[in-house]
């Protein structure tokens, strides 16, 4: 038997006439091992929660002629290696630029164009697309740049040189290089208003210099002795200039220093007009109000915002401490409006509104995200459109996957008022960072639906997502009773599937259950003594007490029958939900660090200290799979919605995907940074990850959800490194095109391709639907049945004036329509007589002994009606003879058997009389009959033998 024939598992006969005999062969061939590095199961999709970073934003206002509304505000922020353009009115995202290899150091706008400095390049964008690029000929990174007129100026990172480009044409052309003297390190550049071809340069030593960029000469130097006070000059480290802005008055600029000193300076008269001092860090930004009120705004590296009245000699109007949770990177007034915009390193942009010239500003709108990397993320709900994220910034955020404007931070109370009263920072009053999150949306409209546990705290807190705030209940393990031992800290929480009960476990082995509606304690689950097997494994001299057994994970099943708790000493404890009785204890071979339950399937995944994920069936209470995750410690795991996959992340920066039925590793890829937490979307379309060096949440599209992906086992040697997702997809105009990269077909190296014919003695079918050949056989009947009873008639048009007949009665003269018999004389018959169809052309090329694959591939591509027309177009004896040659050759090759039978049937029905009347075709017809009878008898004998064998086996069994 042929090697491939051994893989044939099923053969059956489809009842049909011999002229359209159908055979179906089902062949199962085991997939070969391909190269796992060729395709990934997860593809980078987009990043969430990124707003800005430490690079100052750029503000642009636009007003159109005849517009009834105010000028439109555009904000350009930096996202690291890409940029984002926001509409300031509603803070909606307009564009996101592509990622660059190097981080962005500066950005600005010129009309519709966006200019950014990244590494050694200056790049120009239009509507998110790169249109021009200029490179530093010196090969050093660029730090700051400014555009005025047709010139672009950029400072090198070391502050020793200034580069000039001419951008009046489509491609920037390098103009010249300006080199500074020793002892002058340029940090920023400003073009003073109305100064032609002149720029003002600030240094890290506290000096200013005025340069003419056309002549490349230094016009004037402003010494730090005139800019700073004597106290500022005493400390050279605090004399560096950190802010330089133009005021509404000509020749007057504002200068900020590291020491917190602010100077308003007249560069034409070379004198200081006024001096202010801001406590709380270095000055990071200055901005003059331009709507008629003489107010200067300054921001510091400690997150404070100060407002100074310039009409009163620089008197302090307001000081807002903790305006941002980190250093404020930029501040700017909206031209002609009482709105102040600030951005900070806390990943936040805020707009402040001034209701009156002397009133304190109030927060108008903002867009923010985590300002510390999130370490715990979980999908909320069943639609996969929102996430709950916890970060080291002590906040719990609701992050929308669909639209960033729907994201918000869960309120922890009136902390701003408390911080002002107690003179403390806002971050100091927030709860400690969250270590465990649990939720149930079943009763989310009725009461609190989220529980959290916090670092080193004996409290369990409830939250309400619908109300966007902290819930009504805070449960404490130190409940007021006298305790002989410490109550410990809450380590994990769980909410029942019905949403009525919340459960928490502590570091001392205590497990309590509360009612989510009333907040009353309902049950207490008590751990038994440590099993003897655990004591022997830990080599302990005495058995650990129940109060010394730390709870690391909690879960309840879908029907509220079981409460499952994992302990640090390596046990799984199964409690009865209603009686709180300990039913069973499963001892693991290693300590259990965490666990997660898939309620629909009843599979429990336990992360163990020996870098293994053990899957337990909660019905049989046995370990069904053990999945090894390399050598590094496992940080988090997640089930796929159908419970077929388990995804894990480890300290080696590798995200692994295991197939639970086979227990094999089907995908693994390395990320540039460690993923601290992962979550699988309930709709199976995305995998969300949080990383140790980023404040965003990253989405990876599941390629198996959008395209056919071959799942095969991979090894640790085949792990590839992939880049992180960007802020949004590569194509913003069409959301569907963002998934175009997911439809790439897998092309493994060793995948088996089915040959045209397994063996010459086997009969091969066309694999086309049986209905196609049945339609061709009965095409005349189908056409007769579908033929309309009468041709469509054009509706008659009534005349405008209907004539009448003479007489007493009123009768209309209706003209009888004459039947028009027009015969359109066309040249169709002449053209048909001269031209040849495609089938006739291919038959003319066919010779005895040559391959007829091209001919039959063409026939199989036609519809039944087109095949019928082609067969009826065979009008010459040569065409008929050539077609019979083709049928005989195909019968002898044992290929396309049912197609040959159908074509033969239709051919004889249409041209049978012509074949009988012409004796020169009788020999070809007799030869075709002989081959047909031979092949039919051979197939019938094989089928009879197979049917007899199957009947014997069926009767025997």
PDB file of C-alpha atoms in Angstrom, residues 142 308 330 558 572 824 914:
ATOM      1  CA  UNK A 142      19.473  67.012  19.383  1.00  0.00           C
ATOM      2  CA  UNK A 308       2.145  86.400  40.443  1.00  0.00           C
ATOM      3  CA  UNK A 330       5.171  72.917  31.152  1.00  0.00           C
ATOM      4  CA  UNK A 558     -20.229  29.267  39.919  1.00  0.00           C
ATOM      5  CA  UNK A 572      -5.436  23.563  48.433  1.00  0.00           C
ATOM      6  CA  UNK A 824     -32.646  43.591 -35.537  1.00  0.00           C
ATOM      7  CA  UNK A 914     -24.136  14.241 -35.088  1.00  0.00           C
TER       8      UNK A 914
END
